[in-house]
């Protein structure tokens, strides 16, 4: 009986049933028949979610991200990045990498970066004489970058689900996030040498112009980063400040967004948050059952037979998460997989904060992993290119990201050493 | 006949969405200003409203469930859609309508779970200390949200089935 239910639910899931329905059914079924518990407990879990420490940050950061994506901030971000790092060898490639990272961190979702920034970056890369394959691959990869930097939504949701401090995750993600940028930028430099692409320095006048344009938005990343890293703000407070600031600046000061557009932006962003909250709620209810039935223990006992060291476990975890990452988006994967993985990682002696970084980097790479990584489809739609072509052009980027992943996974201090110096909650 | 009914149902549905949007906008404005005010009060004057945090958390819960209800109407729930692209166009609507009716059923069960949970809470009459309101009223959005999702999944499922039978995409 249980087997039939599981097979049926997996089929429903793969044919496009809402994730919260599938997880909700699993929770209802297991409560009723597996544990003989009242289904009302699932609702209790949903309600308990509201008391999670970073709950209020979810809608506020998302609302701010949606406003930024609607405004002309992407263009301004590209201009200022170009003025700052465009003169380096491999310059415009680096511009694209840095701008995409900042933008993904601020908007929290990879698809938005490809759609909003990709359209600006791709023609600019091509006119700067970067090869088409390189440029297409870069804008497809753009959505996987910056996921570790504050105030990225995936990090917050990981903290919510796993109970690991979000502040610690942001501190730990700083160096790994920079590592990814450095590795990808080196590739851009390498390509520019091979192809003999000359970088053009922006004149001082144009630099001032770009700076003037972005003067209102420029303080925002610093405010968030410094606020969180010094412990001046909690995550919720950082979200409150960000949302309020972005709203006032974009609507009343720069006036990129007409006040009339706000209801629609509010609705769109809260639709997205709502669909995340219902999954989170039922997933927490279901995780309760799994933990109650000691399912993680069982998986652990099974795994113990095959993996004898932390490192062989981590390798298997990397591969498993890549598969998960290319089939699910990062939010669903976090809510479904983390409750199972976290206790197992603990058993193999992986630091919970380090595990979070591995998890998030892994899943962000899943976005461009063929055959079904989401970014590949979004880019195919956005740039009117066949998906097969995007598979091919993103291979070098995929390999570089995998290299970063290996370093991040097997060199825990990269993530953990900053925590010794920066005290956060 | 069916087309006429669909028009009426769509009108009601759109009207409900308008009301939902109104509350979302209202709640967001409260959230924006109240949460920002709290930060300012804490940083500068080292004070704050004791009820604000509790109120904000419940507003997020309400906004979330209203958003999830709109997501149901617009078919925007997060899903993992790998196989449905491979379905032939002729049978795709039937598949989708089965999933929608199933979703409606599960949402209804979650609605019932929500009702029994709120009832339990009402018997205990637990109060939110800071908001001076009984908790069960603050939780009401959970059953309401699931009921609305259940109805909307059902309506979408019926119309999908109809589309499949009449090839309604020609409209």
Coordinates of C-alpha atoms in Angstrom, one line a residue:
Chain A
X1 CA 0.0 0.0 0.0
X2 CA 2.6 2.5 1.1
X3 CA 4.7 1.6 -2.0
X4 CA 1.8 2.3 -4.3
X5 CA 1.2 5.7 -2.6
X6 CA 4.9 6.6 -3.0
X7 CA 5.1 5.6 -6.6
X8 CA 1.9 7.5 -7.4
X9 CA 3.0 10.6 -5.6
X10 CA 6.4 10.6 -7.3
X11 CA 4.6 10.3 -10.7
X12 CA 2.3 13.1 -9.8
X13 CA 5.3 15.2 -8.8
X14 CA 7.2 14.5 -12.1
X15 CA 4.1 15.4 -14.1
X16 CA 3.9 18.8 -12.5
X17 CA 1.7 18.5 -9.4
X18 CA 2.4 21.4 -7.0
X19 CA 5.2 20.4 -4.6
X20 CA 3.2 21.4 -1.6
X21 CA 0.4 19.1 -2.6
X22 CA 2.8 16.1 -3.0
X23 CA 4.6 16.8 0.3
X24 CA 1.2 17.5 1.9
X25 CA -0.2 14.2 0.8
X26 CA 2.9 12.4 2.1
X27 CA 2.5 14.2 5.4
X28 CA -1.3 13.5 5.6
X29 CA -0.8 9.8 4.7
X30 CA 2.1 9.1 7.0
X31 CA 0.4 10.9 9.9
X32 CA -2.8 9.0 9.5
X33 CA -1.5 5.5 8.6
X34 CA 2.2 5.6 9.7
X35 CA 2.0 7.3 13.1
X36 CA -1.7 7.4 14.0
X37 CA -1.4 11.1 14.7
X38 CA -3.9 13.8 14.2
X39 CA -3.4 15.6 10.8
X40 CA -4.0 18.8 12.8
X41 CA -0.4 18.5 13.9
X42 CA 0.6 19.4 10.3
X43 CA -1.3 22.6 10.7
X44 CA 0.4 23.2 14.0
X45 CA 3.7 23.0 12.3
X46 CA 2.6 25.4 9.6
X47 CA 1.6 27.8 12.4
X48 CA 4.9 27.3 14.3
X49 CA 6.7 28.4 11.1
X50 CA 5.5 32.0 11.9
X51 CA 7.6 32.0 15.0
X52 CA 10.8 31.1 13.1
X53 CA 13.5 33.8 13.7
X54 CA 13.9 34.9 10.0
X55 CA 10.3 34.5 8.9
X56 CA 9.6 38.2 8.5
X57 CA 12.6 38.6 6.3
X58 CA 11.2 36.4 3.6
X59 CA 8.5 38.7 2.1
X60 CA 10.5 41.9 2.8
X61 CA 13.6 40.8 0.9
X62 CA 11.5 39.3 -1.9
X63 CA 9.4 42.5 -2.3
X64 CA 12.6 44.6 -2.5
X65 CA 14.1 42.2 -5.0
X66 CA 11.1 42.4 -7.3
X67 CA 11.1 46.2 -7.2
X68 CA 14.8 46.2 -8.1
X69 CA 14.3 43.8 -11.0
X70 CA 11.5 46.0 -12.4
X71 CA 13.5 49.2 -12.1
X72 CA 16.5 50.3 -14.2
X73 CA 18.9 49.3 -11.5
X74 CA 20.3 46.4 -13.6
X75 CA 21.5 48.9 -16.2
X76 CA 23.1 51.1 -13.6
X77 CA 24.7 48.1 -11.9
X78 CA 26.3 47.1 -15.2
X79 CA 27.5 50.6 -15.9
X80 CA 29.2 51.1 -12.5
X81 CA 30.8 47.6 -12.6
X82 CA 32.1 48.4 -16.0
X83 CA 33.6 51.7 -14.7
X84 CA 35.2 49.9 -11.8
X85 CA 36.6 46.7 -13.2
X86 CA 36.0 47.0 -17.0
X87 CA 39.7 48.1 -17.5
X88 CA 41.1 44.9 -16.2
X89 CA 42.1 42.2 -18.8
X90 CA 39.1 40.1 -19.4
X91 CA 37.3 43.2 -18.2
X92 CA 33.7 42.9 -19.4
X93 CA 33.5 39.3 -18.6
X94 CA 34.4 40.2 -15.0
X95 CA 31.9 43.0 -15.1
X96 CA 29.2 40.4 -16.1
X97 CA 30.3 38.0 -13.3
X98 CA 30.4 40.6 -10.6
X99 CA 27.2 42.4 -11.6
X100 CA 25.3 39.1 -11.8
X101 CA 26.5 38.0 -8.4
X102 CA 25.4 41.2 -6.7
X103 CA 22.1 41.1 -8.5
X104 CA 21.3 37.4 -7.7
X105 CA 22.2 38.1 -4.0
X106 CA 19.8 41.0 -4.0
X107 CA 16.9 39.5 -5.8
X108 CA 17.3 36.0 -4.5
X109 CA 16.3 34.1 -7.6
X110 CA 18.5 32.9 -10.4
X111 CA 15.9 33.2 -13.2
X112 CA 15.5 36.9 -12.6
X113 CA 19.2 37.6 -13.1
X114 CA 19.3 35.8 -16.5
X115 CA 16.2 37.6 -17.7
X116 CA 16.9 41.1 -16.3
X117 CA 20.7 41.2 -16.6
X118 CA 21.3 38.7 -19.4
X119 CA 19.6 40.9 -21.9
X120 CA 21.9 43.8 -21.1
X121 CA 25.1 41.7 -20.7
X122 CA 24.9 39.5 -23.8
X123 CA 24.9 42.2 -26.5
X124 CA 27.6 44.1 -24.5
X125 CA 29.8 41.1 -24.3
X126 CA 29.4 40.4 -28.0
X127 CA 30.1 44.0 -29.0
X128 CA 33.3 43.8 -26.8
X129 CA 34.3 41.0 -29.2
X130 CA 34.0 38.1 -26.7
X131 CA 33.2 34.9 -28.5
X132 CA 29.5 34.0 -28.8
X133 CA 29.9 30.6 -27.0
X134 CA 31.8 32.2 -24.1
X135 CA 29.2 35.0 -23.8
X136 CA 26.2 32.7 -23.9
X137 CA 27.7 30.4 -21.4
X138 CA 28.5 33.2 -19.1
X139 CA 25.0 34.7 -19.1
X140 CA 23.5 31.3 -18.5
X141 CA 25.8 30.7 -15.6
X142 CA 25.0 34.2 -14.2
X143 CA 22.0 32.8 -12.3
X144 CA 24.2 30.5 -10.3
X145 CA 26.5 33.2 -8.9
X146 CA 26.2 35.2 -5.8
X147 CA 23.8 32.8 -4.0
X148 CA 26.0 32.8 -0.9
X149 CA 26.1 36.6 -0.4
X150 CA 23.7 38.5 1.9
X151 CA 20.8 38.9 1.6
X152 CA 20.3 35.9 -0.6
X153 CA 17.0 34.2 -0.1
X154 CA 18.2 30.6 -0.4
X155 CA 20.6 31.1 2.5
X156 CA 17.8 32.4 4.7
X157 CA 15.5 29.5 3.8
X158 CA 18.4 27.0 4.5
X159 CA 18.7 28.6 7.9
X160 CA 15.0 28.4 8.5
X161 CA 14.8 24.7 7.6
X162 CA 18.0 23.5 9.2
X163 CA 18.0 25.7 12.3
X164 CA 21.6 26.8 11.5
X165 CA 22.2 30.5 12.2
X166 CA 21.6 32.6 9.1
X167 CA 24.2 35.1 10.2
X168 CA 26.8 32.4 10.5
X169 CA 25.9 31.1 7.0
X170 CA 26.4 34.5 5.6
X171 CA 29.8 34.9 7.2
X172 CA 30.9 31.4 6.1
X173 CA 29.7 32.0 2.6
X174 CA 31.8 35.1 2.0
X175 CA 35.1 33.5 1.0
X176 CA 33.6 30.6 -1.0
X177 CA 31.4 33.1 -2.8
X178 CA 34.5 35.2 -3.7
X179 CA 36.4 32.1 -4.7
X180 CA 33.8 31.3 -7.3
X181 CA 34.0 34.8 -8.7
X182 CA 37.8 34.7 -8.8
X183 CA 37.9 31.3 -10.6
X184 CA 35.3 32.4 -13.2
X185 CA 37.0 35.7 -13.7
X186 CA 40.4 34.0 -14.3
X187 CA 38.7 32.1 -17.1
X188 CA 37.4 35.4 -18.6
X189 CA 41.0 36.8 -18.4
X190 CA 42.4 33.7 -20.0
X191 CA 39.9 33.9 -22.9
X192 CA 40.6 37.6 -23.4
X193 CA 44.3 36.9 -23.7
X194 CA 43.7 34.1 -26.2
X195 CA 41.4 36.1 -28.4
X196 CA 43.4 39.2 -28.0
X197 CA 40.5 41.3 -26.6
X198 CA 41.6 44.7 -25.4
X199 CA 39.8 46.1 -22.5
X200 CA 38.8 49.7 -22.6
X201 CA 39.2 51.9 -19.6
X202 CA 36.2 54.1 -18.9
X203 CA 37.0 57.7 -18.8
X204 CA 37.0 59.5 -15.5
X205 CA 34.0 61.5 -16.6
X206 CA 32.0 58.4 -17.5
X207 CA 33.0 56.9 -14.2
X208 CA 31.6 59.9 -12.4
X209 CA 28.4 59.7 -14.5
X210 CA 27.9 56.0 -13.7
X211 CA 28.5 56.7 -10.0
X212 CA 26.1 59.6 -10.0
X213 CA 23.4 57.4 -11.5
X214 CA 23.7 54.7 -9.0
X215 CA 24.4 56.9 -6.0
X216 CA 21.1 56.0 -4.4
X217 CA 21.3 52.3 -4.7
X218 CA 25.1 52.0 -4.1
X219 CA 24.9 52.2 -0.3
X220 CA 22.4 49.3 -0.1
X221 CA 24.8 46.3 -0.5
X222 CA 27.2 47.9 2.0
X223 CA 24.5 48.6 4.4
X224 CA 23.3 45.0 4.3
X225 CA 26.7 43.5 4.4
X226 CA 28.1 45.7 7.1
X227 CA 24.9 45.7 9.1
X228 CA 24.8 41.9 9.2
X229 CA 28.5 41.2 9.7
X230 CA 28.9 43.7 12.5
X231 CA 25.8 42.5 14.2
X232 CA 24.2 45.9 14.0
X233 CA 21.1 44.4 12.4
X234 CA 19.4 41.1 12.7
X235 CA 18.4 39.5 9.4
X236 CA 14.8 40.7 9.9
X237 CA 15.9 44.2 10.5
X238 CA 18.2 44.2 7.5
X239 CA 15.2 43.1 5.5
X240 CA 13.1 45.9 6.9
X241 CA 15.7 48.5 6.1
X242 CA 16.3 47.1 2.6
X243 CA 12.6 46.9 1.7
X244 CA 11.8 50.3 3.0
X245 CA 14.8 51.9 1.4
X246 CA 14.3 50.3 -2.0
X247 CA 10.7 51.2 -2.0
X248 CA 11.3 54.9 -1.1
X249 CA 14.2 55.3 -3.5
X250 CA 12.7 53.6 -6.6
X251 CA 9.2 55.0 -6.2
X252 CA 9.8 58.5 -4.8
X253 CA 13.4 59.5 -5.3
X254 CA 14.6 58.1 -8.6
X255 CA 11.0 57.4 -9.7
X256 CA 11.9 54.4 -11.8
X257 CA 8.7 52.7 -10.7
X258 CA 5.4 54.4 -10.8
X259 CA 3.3 54.1 -7.6
X260 CA 0.6 52.5 -9.8
X261 CA 2.9 49.5 -10.5
X262 CA 3.4 48.7 -6.8
X263 CA 0.1 46.7 -6.3
X264 CA 1.1 44.4 -9.1
X265 CA 4.7 44.0 -7.8
X266 CA 3.3 43.3 -4.4
X267 CA 1.0 40.7 -5.7
X268 CA 3.6 38.9 -7.8
X269 CA 6.2 38.8 -5.1
X270 CA 3.7 37.6 -2.5
X271 CA 2.4 34.9 -4.8
X272 CA 5.9 33.6 -4.9
X273 CA 6.4 33.9 -1.1
X274 CA 3.0 32.2 -0.5
X275 CA 3.9 29.2 -2.6
X276 CA 7.2 28.9 -0.7
X277 CA 5.4 29.3 2.7
X278 CA 2.9 26.5 2.1
X279 CA 5.7 24.1 1.0
X280 CA 7.8 25.1 4.0
X281 CA 4.8 24.4 6.3
X282 CA 3.9 21.0 5.1
X283 CA 7.6 20.0 4.6
X284 CA 8.2 20.8 8.3
X285 CA 5.2 18.7 9.2
X286 CA 6.4 15.8 7.2
X287 CA 10.0 16.2 8.5
X288 CA 8.6 15.9 12.0
X289 CA 7.1 12.5 11.1
X290 CA 10.4 11.4 9.4
X291 CA 12.4 12.3 12.5
X292 CA 9.8 10.8 14.8
X293 CA 10.1 7.5 12.8
X294 CA 13.9 7.8 12.9
X295 CA 14.2 7.8 9.1
X296 CA 17.4 9.7 9.1
X297 CA 18.8 7.1 11.5
X298 CA 17.8 4.3 9.1
X299 CA 19.4 6.1 6.1
X300 CA 22.5 6.6 8.2
X301 CA 22.8 3.0 9.1
X302 CA 22.4 2.1 5.5
X303 CA 25.0 4.6 4.4
X304 CA 27.4 3.5 7.1
X305 CA 28.0 0.3 5.2
X306 CA 29.2 2.1 2.2
X307 CA 31.0 5.1 3.5
X308 CA 33.7 4.9 6.1
X309 CA 35.1 8.4 6.0
X310 CA 33.8 11.9 5.9
X311 CA 35.3 12.4 2.5
X312 CA 33.7 9.5 0.7
X313 CA 30.4 10.6 2.2
X314 CA 31.0 14.2 1.0
X315 CA 31.7 13.0 -2.5
X316 CA 28.5 11.0 -2.6
X317 CA 26.7 14.0 -1.2
X318 CA 28.1 16.2 -4.0
X319 CA 26.9 13.9 -6.7
X320 CA 23.5 13.4 -5.0
X321 CA 23.0 17.1 -4.6
X322 CA 23.9 17.8 -8.3
X323 CA 21.2 15.5 -9.4
X324 CA 18.7 17.1 -6.9
X325 CA 19.9 20.5 -8.0
X326 CA 19.2 20.0 -11.7
X327 CA 15.7 18.5 -11.1
X328 CA 14.4 20.9 -8.4
X329 CA 14.7 24.6 -7.8
X330 CA 16.8 25.6 -4.8
X331 CA 13.9 26.4 -2.6
X332 CA 12.0 23.1 -3.0
X333 CA 15.2 21.2 -2.7
X334 CA 16.2 22.9 0.6
X335 CA 12.8 22.3 2.1
X336 CA 12.6 18.7 1.1
X337 CA 16.2 17.4 1.3
X338 CA 17.8 19.4 4.2
X339 CA 15.8 17.7 7.1
X340 CA 17.2 14.4 5.9
X341 CA 20.7 15.4 5.1
X342 CA 21.5 17.6 8.1
X343 CA 21.5 14.7 10.7
X344 CA 23.5 12.5 8.4
X345 CA 26.1 15.2 7.8
X346 CA 26.3 15.6 11.5
X347 CA 27.0 11.9 12.0
X348 CA 29.9 12.0 9.5
X349 CA 31.4 14.9 11.3
X350 CA 30.6 17.7 8.8
X351 CA 30.2 21.0 10.5
X352 CA 26.5 22.2 10.1
X353 CA 27.5 25.6 8.7
X354 CA 30.0 24.0 6.3
X355 CA 27.3 21.6 5.2
X356 CA 25.0 24.5 4.4
X357 CA 27.6 26.1 2.2
X358 CA 28.3 22.8 0.4
X359 CA 24.5 22.3 -0.1
X360 CA 23.9 25.8 -1.5
X361 CA 26.9 25.8 -3.9
X362 CA 25.9 22.4 -5.1
X363 CA 22.4 23.3 -5.8
X364 CA 23.3 26.5 -7.5
X365 CA 25.5 24.5 -9.9
X366 CA 22.5 22.2 -10.5
X367 CA 20.9 25.1 -12.3
X368 CA 23.2 24.7 -15.2
X369 CA 23.6 21.0 -15.1
X370 CA 22.3 19.2 -18.2
X371 CA 19.8 17.9 -19.1
X372 CA 17.2 19.7 -16.9
X373 CA 18.9 22.5 -15.0
X374 CA 16.5 25.4 -14.9
X375 CA 18.9 28.1 -16.0
X376 CA 19.4 26.3 -19.3
X377 CA 15.7 26.5 -20.1
X378 CA 15.4 30.1 -18.9
X379 CA 18.4 31.1 -21.0
X380 CA 17.1 29.2 -24.0
X381 CA 13.8 31.1 -23.7
X382 CA 15.4 34.4 -23.1
X383 CA 18.0 34.3 -25.8
X384 CA 16.1 32.3 -28.4
X385 CA 18.7 29.6 -28.6
X386 CA 18.2 25.8 -28.7
X387 CA 18.7 24.2 -25.3
X388 CA 21.3 21.8 -26.8
X389 CA 23.5 24.8 -27.7
X390 CA 23.3 26.0 -24.2
X391 CA 24.3 22.6 -22.9
X392 CA 27.5 22.9 -24.9
X393 CA 28.4 26.5 -24.3
X394 CA 28.0 26.2 -20.5
X395 CA 30.3 23.1 -20.2
X396 CA 33.5 25.1 -19.5
X397 CA 31.6 27.2 -16.9
X398 CA 30.1 24.1 -15.4
X399 CA 33.5 22.5 -15.0
X400 CA 34.9 25.6 -13.4
X401 CA 32.0 25.7 -10.9
X402 CA 32.6 22.0 -10.1
X403 CA 36.2 22.8 -9.5
X404 CA 35.2 25.5 -7.0
X405 CA 32.7 23.1 -5.4
X406 CA 35.5 20.5 -4.8
X407 CA 37.7 23.2 -3.2
X408 CA 34.8 24.4 -1.0
X409 CA 33.8 20.9 0.0
X410 CA 37.2 19.5 0.8
X411 CA 38.7 22.5 2.4
X412 CA 36.3 23.3 5.2
X413 CA 38.4 26.1 6.7
X414 CA 37.7 28.2 3.6
X415 CA 34.2 28.5 4.9
X416 CA 34.8 28.2 8.6
X417 CA 37.9 30.3 9.4
X418 CA 36.2 33.7 9.2
X419 CA 33.8 32.5 11.9
X420 CA 36.7 32.5 14.3
X421 CA 37.2 36.2 13.7
X422 CA 33.7 37.5 13.1
X423 CA 31.4 37.0 16.1
X424 CA 27.8 36.6 15.1
X425 CA 24.7 35.2 16.7
Chain B
X1 CA -23.7 26.7 -21.7
X2 CA -20.3 25.8 -20.3
X3 CA -18.7 28.9 -21.8
X4 CA -21.3 31.0 -20.1
X5 CA -20.7 29.4 -16.8
X6 CA -17.0 29.8 -17.2
X7 CA -17.5 33.5 -17.7
X8 CA -19.5 33.8 -14.5
X9 CA -17.0 31.8 -12.5
X10 CA -14.1 33.8 -13.9
X11 CA -15.8 37.0 -12.9
X12 CA -16.3 35.9 -9.4
X13 CA -12.8 34.5 -9.3
X14 CA -11.3 37.8 -10.6
X15 CA -13.4 39.8 -8.1
X16 CA -12.0 37.6 -5.2
X17 CA -8.5 38.1 -6.5
X18 CA -9.1 41.9 -6.5
X19 CA -10.0 41.7 -2.8
X20 CA -7.0 39.5 -2.1
X21 CA -4.7 41.9 -3.9
X22 CA -6.1 44.7 -1.8
X23 CA -5.3 43.0 1.4
X24 CA -1.8 42.0 0.2
X25 CA -1.0 45.7 -0.7
X26 CA -2.5 46.9 2.6
X27 CA -0.5 44.3 4.6
X28 CA 2.7 45.1 2.7
X29 CA 2.4 48.7 3.4
X30 CA 1.9 48.0 7.1
X31 CA 4.9 45.6 7.0
X32 CA 7.2 48.1 5.3
X33 CA 6.5 51.0 7.6
X34 CA 6.1 49.1 10.9
X35 CA 9.2 47.0 10.5
X36 CA 11.3 50.0 9.5
X37 CA 9.9 52.1 12.3
X38 CA 10.9 49.3 14.7
X39 CA 14.5 49.4 13.5
X40 CA 14.7 53.1 13.9
X41 CA 13.2 53.1 17.3
X42 CA 15.5 50.3 18.5
X43 CA 18.7 51.8 17.1
X44 CA 18.1 55.4 18.0
X45 CA 15.9 55.4 21.1
X46 CA 16.4 51.8 22.3
X47 CA 12.7 51.2 22.5
X48 CA 10.1 49.5 20.4
X49 CA 6.5 48.4 20.4
X50 CA 6.2 45.0 22.2
X51 CA 3.3 44.0 19.9
X52 CA 5.0 44.8 16.6
X53 CA 7.0 41.6 16.2
X54 CA 4.1 39.4 16.9
X55 CA 1.9 41.4 14.6
X56 CA 4.4 41.3 11.8
X57 CA 4.8 37.5 12.0
X58 CA 1.0 37.0 11.7
X59 CA 0.8 39.5 8.8
X60 CA 3.4 37.4 7.0
X61 CA 1.4 34.3 7.6
X62 CA -1.7 36.0 6.3
X63 CA 0.1 37.5 3.3
X64 CA 1.6 34.1 2.6
X65 CA -1.7 32.2 2.5
X66 CA -3.4 34.9 0.4
X67 CA -0.4 34.7 -2.0
X68 CA -0.7 30.9 -2.1
X69 CA -4.4 31.3 -2.9
X70 CA -3.6 33.6 -5.8
X71 CA -0.8 31.2 -6.9
X72 CA -3.5 28.5 -7.1
X73 CA -5.7 30.6 -9.3
X74 CA -2.9 31.4 -11.7
X75 CA -1.3 28.0 -11.6
X76 CA 1.9 29.4 -10.3
X77 CA 2.7 26.9 -7.5
X78 CA 6.2 25.7 -7.4
X79 CA 6.5 22.3 -9.1
X80 CA 9.0 20.0 -10.7
X81 CA 7.8 19.6 -14.2
X82 CA 9.9 17.2 -16.1
X83 CA 7.6 14.9 -17.9
X84 CA 4.5 16.9 -18.8
X85 CA 6.4 18.6 -21.7
X86 CA 6.6 15.2 -23.3
X87 CA 2.9 14.5 -23.2
X88 CA 1.0 14.7 -26.5
X89 CA -1.2 17.9 -26.7
X90 CA -4.4 15.9 -27.0
X91 CA -4.2 14.1 -23.6
X92 CA -2.3 16.8 -21.7
X93 CA -5.4 18.6 -20.4
X94 CA -6.8 15.3 -19.0
X95 CA -3.6 14.7 -17.2
X96 CA -3.6 18.2 -15.8
X97 CA -7.2 18.0 -14.7
X98 CA -6.5 14.8 -12.8
X99 CA -3.6 16.5 -11.0
X100 CA -5.8 19.6 -10.3
X101 CA -8.7 17.5 -8.9
X102 CA -6.2 15.6 -6.7
X103 CA -4.7 18.8 -5.5
X104 CA -8.2 20.1 -4.7
X105 CA -8.8 16.9 -2.6
X106 CA -5.6 17.3 -0.7
X107 CA -6.1 21.0 0.0
X108 CA -9.6 20.0 1.3
X109 CA -8.0 17.5 3.7
X110 CA -5.6 20.2 4.8
X111 CA -8.5 22.6 5.3
X112 CA -10.2 20.0 7.6
X113 CA -6.9 19.6 9.5
X114 CA -6.8 23.4 9.8
X115 CA -10.4 23.5 11.1
X116 CA -9.8 20.9 13.7
X117 CA -6.6 22.6 14.8
X118 CA -8.3 26.0 15.1
X119 CA -11.1 24.4 17.0
X120 CA -8.7 22.9 19.5
X121 CA -7.0 26.2 20.0
X122 CA -10.4 27.9 20.5
X123 CA -11.2 25.5 23.3
X124 CA -7.9 26.3 25.0
X125 CA -8.7 30.0 24.4
X126 CA -4.9 30.8 24.3
X127 CA -4.3 34.5 23.9
X128 CA -1.5 36.3 22.2
X129 CA -0.2 38.2 25.1
X130 CA 1.1 41.2 23.1
X131 CA -1.7 41.5 20.6
X132 CA -4.5 40.8 23.2
X133 CA -6.3 38.6 20.7
X134 CA -7.2 34.9 20.9
X135 CA -4.7 32.9 18.9
X136 CA -7.3 31.0 17.0
X137 CA -8.5 34.1 15.2
X138 CA -4.9 34.8 14.1
X139 CA -4.7 31.3 12.8
X140 CA -8.0 31.4 10.8
X141 CA -6.2 32.2 7.6
X142 CA -4.8 28.7 7.5
X143 CA -8.1 26.9 7.0
X144 CA -9.5 29.8 5.0
X145 CA -6.5 29.7 2.7
X146 CA -6.6 25.9 2.2
X147 CA -10.4 26.1 1.5
X148 CA -9.9 28.8 -1.1
X149 CA -7.1 26.7 -2.7
X150 CA -9.2 23.6 -2.7
X151 CA -12.1 25.4 -4.5
X152 CA -9.7 27.1 -7.0
X153 CA -7.9 23.8 -7.8
X154 CA -11.3 22.2 -8.4
X155 CA -12.6 25.0 -10.6
X156 CA -9.4 24.9 -12.7
X157 CA -9.6 21.1 -12.9
X158 CA -13.1 21.2 -14.2
X159 CA -12.4 23.8 -16.8
X160 CA -9.2 21.9 -17.9
X161 CA -11.3 18.8 -18.4
X162 CA -13.8 20.7 -20.4
X163 CA -10.9 22.2 -22.5
X164 CA -9.6 18.7 -23.1
X165 CA -13.0 17.4 -24.2
X166 CA -13.9 20.3 -26.5
X167 CA -10.4 21.3 -27.6
X168 CA -11.2 24.6 -25.8
X169 CA -7.8 26.1 -26.5
X170 CA -9.2 27.3 -29.8
X171 CA -11.1 30.0 -27.9

